[in-house]
Short mmCIF file of C-alpha atoms and ligand atoms in Angstrom, two decimals:
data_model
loop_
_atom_site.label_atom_id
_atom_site.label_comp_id
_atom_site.label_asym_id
_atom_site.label_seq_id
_atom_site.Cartn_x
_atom_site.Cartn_y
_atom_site.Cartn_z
CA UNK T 1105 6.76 -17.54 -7.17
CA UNK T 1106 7.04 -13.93 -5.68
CA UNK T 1107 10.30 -12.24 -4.36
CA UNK T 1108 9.08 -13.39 -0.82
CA UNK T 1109 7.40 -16.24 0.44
CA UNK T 1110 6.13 -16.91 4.26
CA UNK T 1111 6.32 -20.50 5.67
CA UNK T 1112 3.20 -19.48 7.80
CA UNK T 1113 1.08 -17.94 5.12
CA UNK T 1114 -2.17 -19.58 3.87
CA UNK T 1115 -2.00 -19.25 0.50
CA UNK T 1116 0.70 -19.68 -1.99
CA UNK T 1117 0.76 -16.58 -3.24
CA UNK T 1118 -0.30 -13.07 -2.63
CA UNK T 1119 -3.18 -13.80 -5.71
CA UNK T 1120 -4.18 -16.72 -3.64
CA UNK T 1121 -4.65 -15.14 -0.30
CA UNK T 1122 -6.29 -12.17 -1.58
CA UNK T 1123 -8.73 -14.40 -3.47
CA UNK T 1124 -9.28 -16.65 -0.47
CA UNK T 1125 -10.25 -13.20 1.40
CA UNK T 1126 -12.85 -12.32 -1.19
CA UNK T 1127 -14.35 -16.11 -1.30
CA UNK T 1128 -14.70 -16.83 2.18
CA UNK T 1129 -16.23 -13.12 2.88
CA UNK T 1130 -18.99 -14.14 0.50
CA UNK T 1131 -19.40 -17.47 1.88
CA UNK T 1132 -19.42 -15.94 5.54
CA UNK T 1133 -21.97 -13.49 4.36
CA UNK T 1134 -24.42 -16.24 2.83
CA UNK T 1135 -24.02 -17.98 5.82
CA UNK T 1136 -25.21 -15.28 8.25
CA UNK T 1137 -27.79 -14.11 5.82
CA UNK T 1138 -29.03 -17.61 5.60
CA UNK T 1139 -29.17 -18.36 9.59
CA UNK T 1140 -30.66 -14.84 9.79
CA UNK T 1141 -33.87 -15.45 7.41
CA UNK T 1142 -34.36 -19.05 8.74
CA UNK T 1143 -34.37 -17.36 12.24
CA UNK T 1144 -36.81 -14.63 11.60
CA UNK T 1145 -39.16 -16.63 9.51
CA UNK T 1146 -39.32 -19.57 11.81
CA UNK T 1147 -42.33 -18.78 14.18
CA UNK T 1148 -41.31 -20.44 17.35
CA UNK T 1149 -37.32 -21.67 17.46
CA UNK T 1150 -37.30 -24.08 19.69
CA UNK T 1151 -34.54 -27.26 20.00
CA UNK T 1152 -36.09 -29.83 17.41
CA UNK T 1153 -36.45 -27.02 14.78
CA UNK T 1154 -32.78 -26.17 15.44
CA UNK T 1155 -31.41 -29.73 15.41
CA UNK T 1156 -33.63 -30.93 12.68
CA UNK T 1157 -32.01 -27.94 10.52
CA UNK T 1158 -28.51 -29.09 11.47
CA UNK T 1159 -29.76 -32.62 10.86
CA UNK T 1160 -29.57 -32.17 7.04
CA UNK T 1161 -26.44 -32.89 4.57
CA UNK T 1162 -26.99 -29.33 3.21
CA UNK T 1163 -26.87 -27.37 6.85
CA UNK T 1164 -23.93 -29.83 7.61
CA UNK T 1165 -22.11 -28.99 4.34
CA UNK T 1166 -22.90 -25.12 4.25
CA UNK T 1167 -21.55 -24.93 7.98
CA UNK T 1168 -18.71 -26.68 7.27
CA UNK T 1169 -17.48 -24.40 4.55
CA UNK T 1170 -18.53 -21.23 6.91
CA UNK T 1171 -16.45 -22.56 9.68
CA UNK T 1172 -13.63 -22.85 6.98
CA UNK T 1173 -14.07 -19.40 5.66
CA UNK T 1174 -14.06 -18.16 9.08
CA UNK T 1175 -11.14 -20.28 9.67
CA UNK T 1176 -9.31 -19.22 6.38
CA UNK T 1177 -10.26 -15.52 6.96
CA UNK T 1178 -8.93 -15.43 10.67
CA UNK T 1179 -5.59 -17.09 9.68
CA UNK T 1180 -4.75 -14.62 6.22
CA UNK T 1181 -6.27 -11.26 8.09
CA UNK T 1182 -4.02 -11.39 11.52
CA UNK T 1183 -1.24 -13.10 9.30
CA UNK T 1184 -1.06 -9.28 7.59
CA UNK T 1185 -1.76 -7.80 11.06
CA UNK T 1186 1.11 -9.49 12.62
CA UNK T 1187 3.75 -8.93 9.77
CA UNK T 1188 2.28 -4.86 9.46
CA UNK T 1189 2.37 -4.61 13.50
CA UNK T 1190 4.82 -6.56 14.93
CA UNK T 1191 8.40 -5.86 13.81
CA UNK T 1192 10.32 -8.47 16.13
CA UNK T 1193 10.41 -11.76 14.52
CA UNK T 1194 9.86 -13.38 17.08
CA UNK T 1195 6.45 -12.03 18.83
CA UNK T 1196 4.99 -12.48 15.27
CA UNK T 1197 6.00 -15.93 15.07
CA UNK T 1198 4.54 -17.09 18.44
CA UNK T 1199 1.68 -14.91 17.27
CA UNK T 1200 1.23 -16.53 13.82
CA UNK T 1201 1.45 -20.37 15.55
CA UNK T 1202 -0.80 -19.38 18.31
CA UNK T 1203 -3.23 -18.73 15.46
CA UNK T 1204 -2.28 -21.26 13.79
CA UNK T 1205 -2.88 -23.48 16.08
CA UNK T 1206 -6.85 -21.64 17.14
CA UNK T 1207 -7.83 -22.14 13.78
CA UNK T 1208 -6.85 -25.63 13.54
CA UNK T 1209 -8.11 -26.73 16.89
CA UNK T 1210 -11.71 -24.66 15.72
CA UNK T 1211 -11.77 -26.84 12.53
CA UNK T 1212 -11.44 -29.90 14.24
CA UNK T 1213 -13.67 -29.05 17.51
CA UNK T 1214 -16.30 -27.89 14.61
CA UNK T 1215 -16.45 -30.95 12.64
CA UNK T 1216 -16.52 -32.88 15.68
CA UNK T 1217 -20.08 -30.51 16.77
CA UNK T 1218 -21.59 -30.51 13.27
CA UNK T 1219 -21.10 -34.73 12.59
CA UNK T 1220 -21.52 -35.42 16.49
CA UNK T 1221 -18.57 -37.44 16.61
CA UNK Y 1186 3.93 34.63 8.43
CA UNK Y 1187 4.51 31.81 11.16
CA UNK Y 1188 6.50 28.72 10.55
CA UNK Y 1189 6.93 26.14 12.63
CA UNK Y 1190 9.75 23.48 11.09
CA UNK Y 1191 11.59 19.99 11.86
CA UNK Y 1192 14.76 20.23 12.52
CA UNK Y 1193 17.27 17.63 13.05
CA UNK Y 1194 20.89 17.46 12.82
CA UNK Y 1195 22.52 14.11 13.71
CA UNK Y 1196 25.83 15.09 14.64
CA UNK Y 1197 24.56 18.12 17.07
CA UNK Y 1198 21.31 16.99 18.40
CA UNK Y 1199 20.28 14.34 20.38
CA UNK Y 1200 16.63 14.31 19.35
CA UNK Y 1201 14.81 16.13 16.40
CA UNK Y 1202 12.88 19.64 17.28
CA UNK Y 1203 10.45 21.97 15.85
CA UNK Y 1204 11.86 25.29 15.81
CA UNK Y 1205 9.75 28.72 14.74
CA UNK Y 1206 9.95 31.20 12.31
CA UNK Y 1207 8.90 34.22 11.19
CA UNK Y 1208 8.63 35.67 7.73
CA UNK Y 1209 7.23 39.12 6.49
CA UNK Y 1210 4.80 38.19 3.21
CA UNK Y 1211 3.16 41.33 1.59
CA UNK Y 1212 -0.48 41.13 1.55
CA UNK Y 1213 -1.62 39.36 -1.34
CA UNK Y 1214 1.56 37.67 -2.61
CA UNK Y 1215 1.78 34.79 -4.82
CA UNK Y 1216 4.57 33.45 -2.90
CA UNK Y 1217 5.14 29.62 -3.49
CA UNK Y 1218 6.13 27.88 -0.09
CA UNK Y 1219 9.68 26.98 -1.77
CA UNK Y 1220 10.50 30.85 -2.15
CA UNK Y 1221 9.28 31.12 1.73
CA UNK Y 1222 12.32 28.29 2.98
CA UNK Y 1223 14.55 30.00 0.62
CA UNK Y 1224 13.94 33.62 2.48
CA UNK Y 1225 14.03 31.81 5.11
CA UNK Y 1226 17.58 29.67 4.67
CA UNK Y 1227 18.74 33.37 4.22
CA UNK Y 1228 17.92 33.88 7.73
CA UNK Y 1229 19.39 30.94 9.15
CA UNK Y 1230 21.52 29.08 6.55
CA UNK Y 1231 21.86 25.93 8.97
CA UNK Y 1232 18.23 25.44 7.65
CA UNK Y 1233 18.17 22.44 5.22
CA UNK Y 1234 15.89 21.18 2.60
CA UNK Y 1235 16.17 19.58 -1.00
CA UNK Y 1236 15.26 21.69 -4.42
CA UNK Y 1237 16.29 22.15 -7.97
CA UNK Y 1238 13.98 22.79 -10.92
CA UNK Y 1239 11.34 25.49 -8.65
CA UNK Y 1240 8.32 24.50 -11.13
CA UNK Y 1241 6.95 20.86 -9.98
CA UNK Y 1242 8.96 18.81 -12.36
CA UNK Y 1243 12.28 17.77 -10.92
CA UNK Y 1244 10.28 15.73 -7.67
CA UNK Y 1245 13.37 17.38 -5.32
CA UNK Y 1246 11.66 18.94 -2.69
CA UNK Y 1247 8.51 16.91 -1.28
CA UNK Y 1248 7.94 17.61 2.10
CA UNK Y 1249 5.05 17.27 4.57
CA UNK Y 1250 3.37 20.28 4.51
CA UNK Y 1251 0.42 20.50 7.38
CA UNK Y 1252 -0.01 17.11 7.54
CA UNK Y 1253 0.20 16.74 3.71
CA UNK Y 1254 2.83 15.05 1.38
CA UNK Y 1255 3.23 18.06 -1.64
CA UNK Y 1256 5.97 19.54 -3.27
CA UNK Y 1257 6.72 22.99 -1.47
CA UNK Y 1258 7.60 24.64 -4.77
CA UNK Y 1259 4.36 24.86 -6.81
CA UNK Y 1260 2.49 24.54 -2.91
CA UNK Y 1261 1.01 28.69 -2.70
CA UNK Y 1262 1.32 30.05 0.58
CA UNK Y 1263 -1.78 31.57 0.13
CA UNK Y 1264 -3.66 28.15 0.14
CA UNK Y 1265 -1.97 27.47 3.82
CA UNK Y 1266 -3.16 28.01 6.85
CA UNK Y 1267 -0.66 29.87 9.12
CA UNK Y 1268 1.25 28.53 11.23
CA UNK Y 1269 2.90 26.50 8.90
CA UNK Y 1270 3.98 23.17 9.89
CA UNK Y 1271 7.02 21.66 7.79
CA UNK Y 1272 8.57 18.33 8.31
CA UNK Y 1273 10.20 15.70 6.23
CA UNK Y 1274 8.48 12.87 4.13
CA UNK Y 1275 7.11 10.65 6.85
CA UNK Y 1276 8.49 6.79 7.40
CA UNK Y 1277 11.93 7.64 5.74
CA UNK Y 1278 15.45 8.12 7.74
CA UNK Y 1279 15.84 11.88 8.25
CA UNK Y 1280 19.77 12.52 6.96
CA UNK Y 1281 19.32 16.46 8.27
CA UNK Y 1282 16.15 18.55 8.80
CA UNK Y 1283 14.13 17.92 5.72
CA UNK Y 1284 16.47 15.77 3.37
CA UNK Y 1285 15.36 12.00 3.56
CA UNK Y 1286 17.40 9.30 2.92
CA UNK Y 1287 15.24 7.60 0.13
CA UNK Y 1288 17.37 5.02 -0.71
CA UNK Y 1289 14.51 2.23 0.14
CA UNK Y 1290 12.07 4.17 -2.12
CA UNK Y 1291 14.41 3.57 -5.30
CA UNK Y 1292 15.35 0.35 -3.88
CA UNK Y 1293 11.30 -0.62 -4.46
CA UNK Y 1294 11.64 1.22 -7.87
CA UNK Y 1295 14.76 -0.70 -8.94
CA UNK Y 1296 12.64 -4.25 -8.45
CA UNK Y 1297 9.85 -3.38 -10.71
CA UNK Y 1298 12.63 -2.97 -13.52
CA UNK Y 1299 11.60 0.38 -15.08
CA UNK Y 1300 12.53 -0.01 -18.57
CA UNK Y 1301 11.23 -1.16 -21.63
CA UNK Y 1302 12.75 -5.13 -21.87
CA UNK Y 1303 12.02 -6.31 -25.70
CA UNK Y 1304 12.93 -10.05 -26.35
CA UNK Y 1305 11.54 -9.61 -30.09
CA UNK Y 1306 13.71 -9.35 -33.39
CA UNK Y 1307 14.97 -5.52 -33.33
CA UNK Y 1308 12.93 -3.45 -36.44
CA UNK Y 1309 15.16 -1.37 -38.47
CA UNK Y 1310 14.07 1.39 -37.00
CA UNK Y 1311 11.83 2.06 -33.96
CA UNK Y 1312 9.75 -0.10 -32.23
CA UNK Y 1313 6.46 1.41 -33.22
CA UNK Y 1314 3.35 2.01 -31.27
CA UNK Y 1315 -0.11 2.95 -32.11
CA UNK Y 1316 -2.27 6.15 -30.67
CA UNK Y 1317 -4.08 3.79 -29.27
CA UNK Y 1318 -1.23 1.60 -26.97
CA UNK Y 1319 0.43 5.04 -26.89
CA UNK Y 1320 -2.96 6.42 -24.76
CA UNK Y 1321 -2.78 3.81 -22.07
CA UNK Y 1322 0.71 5.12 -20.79
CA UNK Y 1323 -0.93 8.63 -20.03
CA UNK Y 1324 -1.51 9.42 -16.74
CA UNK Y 1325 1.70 6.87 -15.55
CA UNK Y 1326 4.81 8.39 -17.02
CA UNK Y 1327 4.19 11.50 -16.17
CA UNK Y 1328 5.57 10.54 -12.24
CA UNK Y 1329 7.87 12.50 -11.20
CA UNK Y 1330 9.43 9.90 -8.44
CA UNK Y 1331 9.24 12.81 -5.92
CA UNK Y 1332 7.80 10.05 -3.08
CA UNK Y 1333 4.64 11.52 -1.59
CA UNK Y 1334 2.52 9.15 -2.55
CA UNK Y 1335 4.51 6.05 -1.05
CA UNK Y 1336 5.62 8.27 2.29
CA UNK Y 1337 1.74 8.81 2.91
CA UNK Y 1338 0.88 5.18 2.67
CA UNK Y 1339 0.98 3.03 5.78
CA UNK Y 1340 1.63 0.07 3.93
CA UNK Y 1341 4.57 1.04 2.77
CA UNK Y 1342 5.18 2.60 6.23
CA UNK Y 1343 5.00 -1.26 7.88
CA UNK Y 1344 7.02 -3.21 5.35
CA UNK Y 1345 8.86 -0.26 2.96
CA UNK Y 1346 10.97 -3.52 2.32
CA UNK Y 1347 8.68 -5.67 1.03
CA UNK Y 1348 5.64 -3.61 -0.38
CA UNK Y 1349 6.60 -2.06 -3.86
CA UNK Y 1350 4.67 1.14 -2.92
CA UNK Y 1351 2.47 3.14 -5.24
CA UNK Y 1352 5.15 4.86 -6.86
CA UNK Y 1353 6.92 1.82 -7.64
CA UNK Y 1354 3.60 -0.26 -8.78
CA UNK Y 1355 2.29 2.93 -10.48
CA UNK Y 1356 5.72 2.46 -12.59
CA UNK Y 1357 5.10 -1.15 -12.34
CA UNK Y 1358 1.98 -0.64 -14.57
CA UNK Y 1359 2.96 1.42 -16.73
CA UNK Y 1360 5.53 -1.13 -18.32
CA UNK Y 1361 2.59 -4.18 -17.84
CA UNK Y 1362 1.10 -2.50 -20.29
CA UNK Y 1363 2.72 -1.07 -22.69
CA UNK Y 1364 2.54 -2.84 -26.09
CA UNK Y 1365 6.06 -2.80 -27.12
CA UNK Y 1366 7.38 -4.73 -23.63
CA UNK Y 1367 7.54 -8.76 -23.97
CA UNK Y 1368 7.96 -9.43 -20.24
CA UNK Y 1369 4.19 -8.61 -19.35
CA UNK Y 1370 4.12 -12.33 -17.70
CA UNK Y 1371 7.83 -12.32 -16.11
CA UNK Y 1372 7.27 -8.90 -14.71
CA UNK Y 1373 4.02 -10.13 -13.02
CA UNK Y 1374 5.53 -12.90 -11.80
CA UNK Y 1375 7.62 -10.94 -9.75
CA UNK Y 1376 4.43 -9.29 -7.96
CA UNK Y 1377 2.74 -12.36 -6.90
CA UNK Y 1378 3.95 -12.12 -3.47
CA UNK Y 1379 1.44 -11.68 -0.23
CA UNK Y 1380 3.60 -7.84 -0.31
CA UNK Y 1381 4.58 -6.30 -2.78
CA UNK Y 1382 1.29 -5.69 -4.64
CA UNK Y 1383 -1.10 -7.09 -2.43
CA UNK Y 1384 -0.12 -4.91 0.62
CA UNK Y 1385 -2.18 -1.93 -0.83
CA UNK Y 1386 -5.28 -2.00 1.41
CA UNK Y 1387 -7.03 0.81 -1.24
CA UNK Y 1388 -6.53 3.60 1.44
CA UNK Y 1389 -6.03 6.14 -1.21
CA UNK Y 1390 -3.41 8.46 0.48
CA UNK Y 1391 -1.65 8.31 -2.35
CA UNK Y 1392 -3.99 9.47 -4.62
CA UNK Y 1393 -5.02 12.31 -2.10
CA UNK Y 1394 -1.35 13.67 -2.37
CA UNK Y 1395 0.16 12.92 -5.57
CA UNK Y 1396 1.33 16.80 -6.72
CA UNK Y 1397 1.24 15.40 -10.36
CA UNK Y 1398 -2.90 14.60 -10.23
CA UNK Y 1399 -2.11 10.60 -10.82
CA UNK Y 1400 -3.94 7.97 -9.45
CA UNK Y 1401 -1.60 5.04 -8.06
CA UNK Y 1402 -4.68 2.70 -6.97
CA UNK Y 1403 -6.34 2.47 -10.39
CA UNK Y 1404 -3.06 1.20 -11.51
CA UNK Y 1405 -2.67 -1.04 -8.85
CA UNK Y 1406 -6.26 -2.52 -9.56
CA UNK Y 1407 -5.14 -3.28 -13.01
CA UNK Y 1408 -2.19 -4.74 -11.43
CA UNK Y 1409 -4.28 -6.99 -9.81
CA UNK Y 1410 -7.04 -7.86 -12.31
CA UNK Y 1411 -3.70 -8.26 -14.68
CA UNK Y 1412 -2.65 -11.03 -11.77
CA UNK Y 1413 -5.88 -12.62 -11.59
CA UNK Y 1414 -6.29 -13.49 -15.61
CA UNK Y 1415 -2.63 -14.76 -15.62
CA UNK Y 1416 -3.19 -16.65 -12.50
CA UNK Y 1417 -6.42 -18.27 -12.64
S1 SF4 M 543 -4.13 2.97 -2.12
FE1 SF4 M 543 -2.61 1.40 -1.68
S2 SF4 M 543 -0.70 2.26 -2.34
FE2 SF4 M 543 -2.15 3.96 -2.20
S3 SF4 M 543 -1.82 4.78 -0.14
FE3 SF4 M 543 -3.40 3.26 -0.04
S4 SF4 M 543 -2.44 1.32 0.52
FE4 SF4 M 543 -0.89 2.76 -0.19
S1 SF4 M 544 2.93 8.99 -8.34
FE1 SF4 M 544 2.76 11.17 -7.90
S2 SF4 M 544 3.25 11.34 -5.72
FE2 SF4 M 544 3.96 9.36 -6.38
S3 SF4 M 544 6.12 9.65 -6.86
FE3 SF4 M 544 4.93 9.87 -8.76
S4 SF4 M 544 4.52 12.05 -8.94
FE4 SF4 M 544 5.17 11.68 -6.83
S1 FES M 545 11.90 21.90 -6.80
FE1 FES M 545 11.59 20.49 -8.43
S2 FES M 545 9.67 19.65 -7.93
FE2 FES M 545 9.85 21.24 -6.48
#
């Protein structure tokens, strides 16, 4: 372990955050580059096309691990904005659980969407 | 010539100032800036500043120099654009007009351990390199620790606690990887923290100022390549 560790860090270590960053960029990336050709090449998008895309295991998997990417993304990239920008300990800890708590609440709100709980 | 320089004295003055000068340079000189403050200390000796060697190697007198880290002694004033604008290294404590207190910079340098640590059974004589391991340390011992680089990065701006700085990692490096150290995996250990490598966000100030022509975010790349074999 490092010289400094962070209860409300995502990763373990500084290796593991940055390569969570890199990961979840890509899989963000795929994601939108993947919505965006099934938009443009579907002639008419209308709700049945749309739900019967979301319908499958694959759409349902792929948008899970988006939504975590986004998710995993939010919480490491304002975690380093809060401890470069906000020098009293306590604004950045209200700050980090407030986000904390988004991206938790966004994970479960999105599972609950994509499995129609 | 016009100057325009930061002063600050804590014991007179309640909040720093830029005060003006004026200096006569012939036409044509090859003046260094250093030679400039010293004329110019002549005129007001209350003026402050750090120096020693006068020829780039000693790393005494970095300054910021219109709006860029350098050392003022091999800085010509005939590559500056009048007027002049001096202050101190930015994001240290200022201890009197120019001189810094950089006790966190060699506080950052002190963690890296900057010395060769060899666990292995002493030779008789030397501990022996090749040309080859003996080329990788060119282009990182050559630092002269005179702080522009890590005083023009705003990582090491936010946290000058926590992130190592370029200096620091650039040092850092240079015993990763030299062939005759045995701690390559303890020393990296050290780094895997979310600050004190990973803070560099590649914004390159450092390489932009370093007086000495290094480049502290290559090294820190290897750093972090050198992290992600042992890690993964
Ligand atoms: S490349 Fe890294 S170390 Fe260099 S100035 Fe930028 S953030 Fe700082
Ligand atoms: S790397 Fe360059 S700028 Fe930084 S301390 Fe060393 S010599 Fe100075
Ligand atoms: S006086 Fe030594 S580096 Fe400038």
């Amino acid at each position: 372990m490092g010289v400094v560790t962070a209860s409300t860090s995502l990763g373990r270590s500084g290796l593991h955050d940055w390569i969570i960053q890199r990961v979840s960029a890509i899989v963000m990336l795929a994601y939108v580059i993947f919505l965006g050709y099934f938009i443009c090449t579907t002639p008419e998008l209308s709700f049945p096309v749309w739900q019967e895309l979301f319908a499958s295991t694959f759409m349902k998997v792929f948008s899970l691990l988006a939504l975590l990417s986004v998710i995993g993304h939010a919480w490491i990239g304002l975690w380093i904005v809060s401890t470069d920008y906000m020098p009293k300990l306590a604004i950045r800890f209200v700050f980090q659980v407030l986000i904390i708590l988004i991206c938790l609440a966004l994970l479960v709100w999105g599972i609950q969407i994509l499995w129609s709980l | 010539m016009k100057f325009s320089i930061y002063r600050y004295n804590p014991e007179t003055d309640k909040k720093p100032y830029m005060q003006e000068y004026d200096l006569d340079v012939p036409e044509g000189s090859d003046m260094m800036l250093l030679d400039a403050l010293v004329a110019l200390k002549n005129q007001d000796p209350t003026l402050s500043f750090r120096r020693s060697c006068r020829e780039g190697v000693c790393g005494s007198d970095g300054m910021n120099i219109n709006g860029k880290n350098g050392l003022a002694c091999i800085t010509a004033l005939s590559s500056l654009k009048a007027p002049i604008v001096i202050r101190p290294l930015p994001g240290l404590p200022v201890i009197r007009d120019l001189v810094v207190d950089m006790a966190q910079f060699y506080k950052q340098y002190e963690k890296i351990k900057p010395f060769l640590i060899a666990n292995d059974e002493p030779p008789a004589k030397e501990r022996l390199q090749s040309p080859e391991d003996r080329a990788k340390l060119d282009g990182l011992y050559e630092c002269i620790l005179c702080a522009c680089c890590s005083t023009s990065c705003p990582s090491f701006w936010w946290n000058p606690d926590k992130f190592v700085g370029p200096a620091g990692l650039l040092q850092a490096y240079r015993f990763l990887i030299d062939s005759r150290d045995t701690q390559t995996e303890e020393r990296l250990a050290e780094l895997d923290d979310a600050y004190s490598v990973f803070r560099c966000r590649g914004i390159m100030n450092c390489v932009d100022v370093c007086p000495k022509g290094l480049n502290p975010t290559r090294a820190i790349g290897h750093i972090r390549s050198m992290l992600l074999k042992s890690g993964v």
